[in-house]
mmCIF file of C-alpha atoms and ligand atoms in Angstrom:
data_model
loop_
_atom_site.group_PDB
_atom_site.id
_atom_site.type_symbol
_atom_site.label_atom_id
_atom_site.label_comp_id
_atom_site.label_asym_id
_atom_site.label_seq_id
_atom_site.Cartn_x
_atom_site.Cartn_y
_atom_site.Cartn_z
ATOM 1 C CA MET N 784 141.701 46.028 166.746
ATOM 2 C CA LEU N 785 144.638 45.077 168.417
ATOM 3 C CA LEU N 786 145.063 41.256 169.354
ATOM 4 C CA HIS N 787 147.639 39.061 171.188
ATOM 5 C CA THR N 788 146.114 35.791 171.074
ATOM 6 C CA ILE N 789 145.706 33.277 168.498
ATOM 7 C CA ALA N 790 141.927 32.366 169.568
ATOM 8 C CA GLU N 791 140.205 35.253 169.083
ATOM 9 C CA VAL N 792 141.925 35.645 165.471
ATOM 10 C CA ARG N 793 141.049 32.455 165.250
ATOM 11 C CA GLU N 794 137.316 33.565 166.754
ATOM 12 C CA LYS N 795 137.690 36.845 164.457
ATOM 13 C CA VAL N 796 138.505 35.075 161.154
ATOM 14 C CA LYS N 797 136.067 32.028 161.960
ATOM 15 C CA GLU N 798 133.057 34.619 161.388
ATOM 16 C CA TRP N 799 135.064 36.724 158.468
ATOM 17 C CA LYS N 800 135.081 33.118 156.252
ATOM 18 C CA ARG N 801 130.841 32.222 157.783
ATOM 19 C CA GLU N 802 130.125 36.151 155.863
ATOM 20 C CA GLY N 803 132.306 34.713 153.164
ATOM 21 C CA LEU N 804 134.674 37.550 153.379
ATOM 22 C CA THR N 805 138.034 37.012 151.939
ATOM 23 C CA VAL N 806 140.600 37.783 154.117
ATOM 24 C CA GLY N 807 144.440 39.489 153.636
ATOM 25 C CA LEU N 808 147.842 38.790 155.552
ATOM 26 C CA VAL N 809 150.021 41.430 155.665
ATOM 27 C CA PRO N 810 153.130 39.846 157.318
ATOM 28 C CA THR N 811 155.898 42.129 159.224
ATOM 29 C CA MET N 812 158.164 42.624 161.834
ATOM 30 C CA GLY N 813 156.538 45.706 162.920
ATOM 31 C CA ALA N 814 158.604 49.517 162.541
ATOM 32 C CA LEU N 815 155.862 49.939 160.081
ATOM 33 C CA HIS N 816 156.888 52.193 157.031
ATOM 34 C CA ASN N 817 155.687 52.786 153.617
ATOM 35 C CA GLY N 818 157.161 49.997 151.938
ATOM 36 C CA HIS N 819 155.093 48.151 154.392
ATOM 37 C CA LEU N 820 151.734 50.504 153.907
ATOM 38 C CA SER N 821 151.672 49.662 150.405
ATOM 39 C CA LEU N 822 151.873 45.937 150.752
ATOM 40 C CA ILE N 823 148.545 46.695 153.560
ATOM 41 C CA LYS N 824 146.853 49.651 151.121
ATOM 42 C CA LYS N 825 147.247 46.508 148.703
ATOM 43 C CA SER N 826 145.385 44.169 150.588
ATOM 44 C CA VAL N 827 142.763 46.759 151.917
ATOM 45 C CA GLU N 828 142.051 47.581 148.052
ATOM 46 C CA LYS N 829 141.824 44.159 146.699
ATOM 47 C CA CYS N 830 140.452 42.034 149.950
ATOM 48 C CA ASP N 831 137.032 42.652 152.345
ATOM 49 C CA ARG N 832 139.456 42.209 155.621
ATOM 50 C CA THR N 833 142.450 42.681 156.138
ATOM 51 C CA VAL N 834 144.603 41.215 159.269
ATOM 52 C CA VAL N 835 148.482 42.771 159.466
ATOM 53 C CA SER N 836 150.542 40.088 161.970
ATOM 54 C CA VAL N 837 153.485 42.607 163.487
ATOM 55 C CA PHE N 838 155.552 39.728 164.849
ATOM 56 C CA VAL N 839 159.824 40.004 165.992
ATOM 57 C CA ASN N 840 160.413 36.422 164.464
ATOM 58 C CA PRO N 841 163.624 35.050 167.189
ATOM 59 C CA ILE N 842 163.700 31.955 164.912
ATOM 60 C CA GLN N 843 164.637 33.966 161.964
ATOM 61 C CA PHE N 844 166.857 35.508 163.351
ATOM 62 C CA CYS N 845 170.777 34.118 163.524
ATOM 63 C CA PRO N 846 173.197 34.404 167.245
ATOM 64 C CA GLY N 847 174.583 37.820 167.040
ATOM 65 C CA GLU N 848 172.598 39.140 164.633
ATOM 66 C CA ASP N 849 169.622 42.163 165.764
ATOM 67 C CA LEU N 850 167.517 41.012 167.601
ATOM 68 C CA ASP N 851 167.434 42.370 170.874
ATOM 69 C CA LYS N 852 167.510 45.827 169.763
ATOM 70 C CA TYR N 853 165.405 45.796 166.699
ATOM 71 C CA PRO N 854 162.628 48.242 166.338
ATOM 72 C CA ARG N 855 160.068 47.548 168.578
ATOM 73 C CA THR N 856 156.591 51.109 168.232
ATOM 74 C CA LEU N 857 153.869 48.607 168.724
ATOM 75 C CA ASP N 858 151.522 51.585 169.417
ATOM 76 C CA GLU N 859 152.756 53.666 166.509
ATOM 77 C CA ASP N 860 152.251 50.984 164.480
ATOM 78 C CA GLU N 861 148.437 50.558 165.254
ATOM 79 C CA LYS N 862 147.769 53.947 164.857
ATOM 80 C CA LEU N 863 148.912 54.053 160.973
ATOM 81 C CA CYS N 864 146.988 50.246 160.552
ATOM 82 C CA ASN N 865 143.896 52.104 162.066
ATOM 83 C CA ALA N 866 144.839 55.210 159.423
ATOM 84 C CA ALA N 867 144.704 51.780 156.544
ATOM 85 C CA GLY N 868 142.061 50.466 157.049
ATOM 86 C CA VAL N 869 143.435 47.415 158.207
ATOM 87 C CA ASP N 870 140.650 45.146 160.243
ATOM 88 C CA ILE N 871 143.182 43.552 163.843
ATOM 89 C CA VAL N 872 147.164 43.902 164.048
ATOM 90 C CA PHE N 873 147.895 40.433 165.423
ATOM 91 C CA ALA N 874 150.779 41.150 168.063
ATOM 92 C CA PRO N 875 151.266 37.959 169.183
ATOM 93 C CA SER N 876 153.866 37.265 172.720
ATOM 94 C CA PRO N 877 156.909 35.439 171.802
ATOM 95 C CA THR N 878 155.013 32.685 174.320
ATOM 96 C CA GLU N 879 152.228 33.222 172.226
ATOM 97 C CA MET N 880 153.892 31.768 169.059
ATOM 98 C CA TYR N 881 155.760 29.582 170.514
ATOM 99 C CA PRO N 882 154.750 28.433 174.321
ATOM 100 C CA ASP N 883 157.489 26.338 175.295
ATOM 101 C CA ALA N 884 160.916 28.047 175.765
ATOM 102 C CA GLN N 885 162.845 25.626 174.793
ATOM 103 C CA MET N 886 160.529 25.132 171.330
ATOM 104 C CA LEU N 887 163.311 27.565 169.632
ATOM 105 C CA SER N 888 165.423 25.439 169.077
ATOM 106 C CA ASN N 889 164.435 22.976 165.949
ATOM 107 C CA ASP N 890 165.211 19.648 168.136
ATOM 108 C CA PHE N 891 161.680 20.728 169.767
ATOM 109 C CA LEU N 892 160.223 22.185 167.051
ATOM 110 C CA THR N 893 158.394 20.579 164.046
ATOM 111 C CA TYR N 894 160.539 23.153 161.464
ATOM 112 C CA VAL N 895 159.492 23.734 157.441
ATOM 113 C CA ILE N 896 162.438 23.867 155.554
ATOM 114 C CA PRO N 897 162.860 25.517 152.584
ATOM 115 C CA PRO N 898 164.945 22.986 149.580
ATOM 116 C CA PHE N 899 169.080 23.697 150.179
ATOM 117 C CA PHE N 900 169.046 25.034 146.298
ATOM 118 C CA TYR N 901 167.447 28.438 147.215
ATOM 119 C CA THR N 902 169.502 28.884 150.884
ATOM 120 C CA ASN N 903 172.436 28.133 150.433
ATOM 121 C CA LYS N 904 173.159 31.609 148.298
ATOM 122 C CA LEU N 905 172.675 35.152 148.607
ATOM 123 C CA CYS N 906 171.553 36.265 151.965
ATOM 124 C CA GLY N 907 170.667 32.363 152.901
ATOM 125 C CA LYS N 908 174.737 31.589 153.525
ATOM 126 C CA PHE N 909 175.495 34.192 155.601
ATOM 127 C CA ARG N 910 172.562 34.155 156.778
ATOM 128 C CA VAL N 911 172.591 30.144 157.990
ATOM 129 C CA GLY N 912 169.290 29.344 159.109
ATOM 130 C CA HIS N 913 167.570 32.472 158.390
ATOM 131 C CA PHE N 914 164.854 31.239 155.819
ATOM 132 C CA ASP N 915 164.311 28.382 158.202
ATOM 133 C CA GLY N 916 162.106 30.941 160.417
ATOM 134 C CA VAL N 917 160.752 32.784 158.064
ATOM 135 C CA CYS N 918 158.626 29.979 156.647
ATOM 136 C CA THR N 919 158.505 28.485 159.523
ATOM 137 C CA VAL N 920 156.897 31.724 161.016
ATOM 138 C CA VAL N 921 154.873 31.880 157.899
ATOM 139 C CA ASN N 922 153.310 28.577 157.862
ATOM 140 C CA LYS N 923 152.675 29.300 161.027
ATOM 141 C CA LEU N 924 150.499 32.295 160.266
ATOM 142 C CA PHE N 925 148.434 30.979 157.193
ATOM 143 C CA ASN N 926 147.359 28.559 159.626
ATOM 144 C CA ILE N 927 146.573 30.869 161.917
ATOM 145 C CA VAL N 928 144.769 33.757 159.921
ATOM 146 C CA GLN N 929 144.115 31.001 157.071
ATOM 147 C CA PRO N 930 143.151 34.021 154.250
ATOM 148 C CA ASP N 931 143.038 34.469 150.823
ATOM 149 C CA PHE N 932 145.650 36.666 149.584
ATOM 150 C CA ALA N 933 149.086 36.652 151.377
ATOM 151 C CA PHE N 934 151.513 40.339 150.779
ATOM 152 C CA PHE N 935 155.142 40.449 150.516
ATOM 153 C CA GLY N 936 157.448 43.024 148.936
ATOM 154 C CA GLU N 937 159.607 42.177 146.646
ATOM 155 C CA LYS N 938 162.235 44.480 148.778
ATOM 156 C CA ASP N 939 163.448 40.990 150.360
ATOM 157 C CA ARG N 940 163.120 38.936 146.558
ATOM 158 C CA GLN N 941 164.950 36.373 147.816
ATOM 159 C CA GLN N 942 161.552 35.650 151.206
ATOM 160 C CA LEU N 943 159.589 35.735 148.541
ATOM 161 C CA ILE N 944 161.148 33.442 146.134
ATOM 162 C CA ILE N 945 160.832 30.900 148.868
ATOM 163 C CA LEU N 946 157.243 31.821 150.344
ATOM 164 C CA LYS N 947 156.074 31.034 146.855
ATOM 165 C CA LYS N 948 157.677 27.684 146.346
ATOM 166 C CA MET N 949 156.951 26.797 149.784
ATOM 167 C CA VAL N 950 153.210 27.559 149.322
ATOM 168 C CA LYS N 951 153.410 25.734 145.305
ATOM 169 C CA ASP N 952 155.500 22.802 147.021
ATOM 170 C CA LEU N 953 152.894 22.152 150.476
ATOM 171 C CA ASN N 954 150.082 23.398 148.365
ATOM 172 C CA ILE N 955 148.800 25.405 151.132
ATOM 173 C CA PRO N 956 145.107 27.776 149.806
ATOM 174 C CA VAL N 957 146.610 31.518 149.968
ATOM 175 C CA GLU N 958 147.759 33.113 146.366
ATOM 176 C CA VAL N 959 151.039 35.268 146.782
ATOM 177 C CA ILE N 960 150.898 39.082 145.865
ATOM 178 C CA PRO N 961 153.921 40.328 145.727
ATOM 179 C CA CYS N 962 154.680 43.745 145.639
ATOM 180 C CA PRO N 963 157.047 46.203 144.415
ATOM 181 C CA ILE N 964 159.636 47.759 146.140
ATOM 182 C CA VAL N 965 159.404 51.427 147.937
ATOM 183 C CA ARG N 966 162.121 53.640 147.970
ATOM 184 C CA GLU N 967 162.807 56.829 149.258
ATOM 185 C CA GLU N 968 163.611 59.921 146.491
ATOM 186 C CA SER N 969 167.224 59.560 147.158
ATOM 187 C CA GLY N 970 166.879 55.365 145.879
ATOM 188 C CA LEU N 971 167.738 54.490 149.446
ATOM 189 C CA ALA N 972 164.718 51.860 149.520
ATOM 190 C CA LEU N 973 162.934 51.652 152.868
ATOM 191 C CA SER N 974 164.023 49.043 155.813
ATOM 192 C CA SER N 975 163.554 49.401 159.099
ATOM 193 C CA ARG N 976 166.592 48.908 159.537
ATOM 194 C CA ASN N 977 167.093 52.436 157.833
ATOM 195 C CA LYS N 978 166.848 53.728 161.437
ATOM 196 C CA TYR N 979 170.151 52.722 162.911
ATOM 197 C CA LEU N 980 172.186 54.807 159.519
ATOM 198 C CA SER N 981 173.092 57.707 160.725
ATOM 199 C CA GLY N 982 173.219 61.180 158.172
ATOM 200 C CA GLU N 983 176.277 60.395 156.936
ATOM 201 C CA ASP N 984 175.890 56.325 157.215
ATOM 202 C CA LYS N 985 172.749 57.434 154.801
ATOM 203 C CA VAL N 986 174.511 59.152 152.721
ATOM 204 C CA GLN N 987 177.291 55.477 152.593
ATOM 205 C CA ALA N 988 173.694 53.369 151.910
ATOM 206 C CA LEU N 989 172.701 55.543 148.872
ATOM 207 C CA ALA N 990 175.745 52.982 146.749
ATOM 208 C CA LEU N 991 173.416 50.260 147.147
ATOM 209 C CA SER N 992 170.205 51.967 144.632
ATOM 210 C CA LYS N 993 173.025 53.462 142.303
ATOM 211 C CA ILE N 994 174.929 50.002 141.469
ATOM 212 C CA LEU N 995 171.464 48.620 140.635
ATOM 213 C CA PHE N 996 169.889 51.375 139.350
ATOM 214 C CA ASN N 997 173.376 52.316 137.108
ATOM 215 C CA ILE N 998 173.467 48.747 136.207
ATOM 216 C CA LYS N 999 169.538 48.417 134.515
ATOM 217 C CA ALA N 1000 170.648 51.483 132.488
ATOM 218 C CA CYS N 1001 173.507 49.284 131.511
ATOM 219 C CA TYR N 1002 171.968 46.513 130.326
ATOM 220 C CA ASN N 1003 169.515 48.489 129.024
ATOM 221 C CA LYS N 1004 172.381 49.713 126.763
ATOM 222 C CA GLY N 1005 172.675 46.790 125.298
ATOM 223 C CA ILE N 1006 175.905 45.490 127.605
ATOM 224 C CA LYS N 1007 174.896 42.108 128.715
ATOM 225 C CA ASP N 1008 177.651 40.099 129.554
ATOM 226 C CA VAL N 1009 178.208 40.106 134.044
ATOM 227 C CA LYS N 1010 181.251 40.717 134.272
ATOM 228 C CA ALA N 1011 180.812 43.689 132.140
ATOM 229 C CA LEU N 1012 177.850 45.110 134.192
ATOM 230 C CA THR N 1013 180.196 44.367 137.440
ATOM 231 C CA GLU N 1014 183.464 46.080 136.673
ATOM 232 C CA THR N 1015 181.538 49.475 137.248
ATOM 233 C CA ALA N 1016 179.859 48.872 140.058
ATOM 234 C CA TYR N 1017 182.530 48.330 142.363
ATOM 235 C CA SER N 1018 183.475 52.266 141.752
ATOM 236 C CA TYR N 1019 180.267 52.976 144.017
ATOM 237 C CA LEU N 1020 182.098 51.216 147.135
ATOM 238 C CA ASN N 1021 184.709 52.899 149.509
ATOM 239 C CA GLU N 1022 186.440 52.038 152.574
ATOM 240 C CA ASN N 1023 183.142 52.585 154.574
ATOM 241 C CA HIS N 1024 181.391 49.851 152.482
ATOM 242 C CA SER N 1025 181.500 45.648 153.603
ATOM 243 C CA LEU N 1026 179.892 43.909 149.836
ATOM 244 C CA GLU N 1027 178.156 40.731 150.975
ATOM 245 C CA TYR N 1028 177.740 39.510 147.866
ATOM 246 C CA LEU N 1029 176.534 41.498 144.102
ATOM 247 C CA GLU N 1030 174.905 38.696 142.605
ATOM 248 C CA PHE N 1031 172.965 38.327 139.673
ATOM 249 C CA ARG N 1032 170.168 35.294 139.453
ATOM 250 C CA ASP N 1033 167.248 33.903 137.904
ATOM 251 C CA ALA N 1034 163.861 36.396 139.010
ATOM 252 C CA ASP N 1035 162.090 33.197 139.301
ATOM 253 C CA ASN N 1036 164.704 29.631 140.867
ATOM 254 C CA LEU N 1037 167.256 31.544 141.901
ATOM 255 C CA GLU N 1038 170.277 29.604 139.104
ATOM 256 C CA GLU N 1039 172.731 32.260 138.946
ATOM 257 C CA LYS N 1040 173.377 34.174 135.238
ATOM 258 C CA LYS N 1041 176.752 34.638 133.314
ATOM 259 C CA ILE N 1042 174.439 35.827 130.870
ATOM 260 C CA ALA N 1043 171.356 38.641 132.133
ATOM 261 C CA ASP N 1044 168.858 38.683 130.317
ATOM 262 C CA ASP N 1045 164.853 39.968 130.153
ATOM 263 C CA ASN N 1046 164.012 37.055 133.843
ATOM 264 C CA THR N 1047 167.747 37.792 136.038
ATOM 265 C CA ILE N 1048 167.630 40.006 139.701
ATOM 266 C CA VAL N 1049 170.548 41.662 140.401
ATOM 267 C CA PHE N 1050 170.363 41.084 144.498
ATOM 268 C CA ILE N 1051 172.989 43.257 146.897
ATOM 269 C CA ALA N 1052 173.562 42.909 150.075
ATOM 270 C CA LEU N 1053 176.242 45.626 151.739
ATOM 271 C CA LYS N 1054 177.710 46.396 155.302
ATOM 272 C CA ILE N 1055 177.793 49.816 156.661
ATOM 273 C CA GLY N 1056 179.839 49.314 160.179
ATOM 274 C CA ASP N 1057 176.935 46.672 162.248
ATOM 275 C CA VAL N 1058 173.962 47.373 160.036
ATOM 276 C CA ARG N 1059 173.117 45.226 157.511
ATOM 277 C CA LEU N 1060 171.215 46.712 153.904
ATOM 278 C CA ILE N 1061 169.482 44.124 151.284
ATOM 279 C CA ASP N 1062 168.040 46.175 147.765
ATOM 280 C CA ASN N 1063 167.480 44.074 144.359
ATOM 281 C CA ILE N 1064 166.584 45.172 141.093
ATOM 282 C CA ALA N 1065 164.919 42.859 137.971
ATOM 283 C CA LEU N 1066 166.520 43.907 134.481
ATOM 284 C CA ALA N 1067 163.461 43.641 132.899
HETATM 285 P P1 AMP U 570 159.618 43.324 157.386
HETATM 286 O O1 AMP U 570 159.040 43.948 158.543
HETATM 287 O O2 AMP U 570 160.321 44.682 157.451
HETATM 288 O O3 AMP U 570 159.915 41.587 158.081
HETATM 289 O O4 AMP U 570 158.960 43.212 156.265
HETATM 290 C C1 AMP U 570 157.500 42.948 155.864
HETATM 291 C C2 AMP U 570 157.620 42.753 154.720
HETATM 292 O O5 AMP U 570 157.567 44.063 154.465
HETATM 293 C C3 AMP U 570 158.233 41.952 154.307
HETATM 294 O O6 AMP U 570 157.052 41.208 152.931
HETATM 295 C C4 AMP U 570 159.220 43.209 152.738
HETATM 296 O O7 AMP U 570 158.908 42.187 152.538
HETATM 297 C C5 AMP U 570 158.341 44.673 152.946
HETATM 298 N N1 AMP U 570 158.981 45.338 152.437
HETATM 299 C C6 AMP U 570 160.143 45.972 153.688
HETATM 300 N N2 AMP U 570 159.741 47.417 153.152
HETATM 301 C C7 AMP U 570 159.677 47.042 151.926
HETATM 302 C C8 AMP U 570 160.109 48.776 150.920
HETATM 303 N N3 AMP U 570 160.850 49.244 151.118
HETATM 304 N N4 AMP U 570 159.466 49.071 149.503
HETATM 305 C C9 AMP U 570 157.941 47.027 150.028
HETATM 306 N N5 AMP U 570 157.776 46.340 150.708
HETATM 307 C C10 AMP U 570 158.852 46.578 151.872
#
C-alpha cells in the first residue's frame, strides 16, 4: 500500500498496534537496490508488519550536493516493495515532512543534533550538518511510524553508529538492527549513487573495496600497525581518484586507532569525478 500522508500512516499503525502486531521500519531515500532489499527482507522476516519509507530528505543534503538529481524511481520502488511483502510504502512529499518551506532552515526547525565527537570526522567533516539532517528525519519517522525495530545498513556505518547513539541517549523505544553490506560480485558496495557511474568509472570504483579487502587480508596475516596497513592502499589509487579519507576507527565510538584490533572499522571515501563513494570494513 502506497501512502503519502503522515495521518494515513498513523491510522494504519494504530490498527496494527491494537492487534498487538510488531512493526519494522526501513528508512530509505528510494532508488531501491538489493542492498535496500536485504534490509526489507530482514524486517519482513522479523516483524509482523513492515513500513518502508521513501523520502529524499532535503535537510541532509549540503549546499552543492546532488539533492535535485538524486535518482527518484517511486513506481519501481513500490513494485519491489510489494513483491518483498512490504505492508506500507510511505512516500511523503517534502512539504508533508516540512510543512513550512522556511522550516528547512535550522532557525525555524527543531533539529536533533548528534554529538560533535561523532560528527566532526569521516563523512561529517566533509558533509557539515549532514548527520543533523539524518537524525532529525529518522526521529520524525520514528515518531510517525512508532516501529519496534528499525533496520539500517552497515554500508553507512558512521550513520548507523550515530543513530544507535541517538536511540540510546534519547531513550527511544526502538531496537536498531544493523544489516551487512551487500556487494556486487566485483566487490563494489551497492549504492543508489552507483547509477551516476559510467562503465569506466565503475572499474575505477573497485579501488574502494580492493583497498579494504587488502587491508583486512594484511590484518589477518598479523599486521596491526595502522601506518603499515595503510601504505599498501595507495597503490590502488590513480589520477581518477580523489581520496577524502582512509581511517581506522573504533566500531562503537569512532575513536581513532593507531593499532588495529578486532573492534576496528576501516572507513574510506573517495570521489570519482563528481561522484562521492563510501565503503567500510570490520576487521573482526
Ligand atoms: P539510502 O537510501 O541510501 O539512504 O539507504 C537506506 C538504507 O539502506 C540505509 O540504512 C543504508 O545503509 C542501507 N543500504 C544502502 N546500500 C546498502 C548496501 N549496499 N548494503 C546494505 N545496506 C545498504
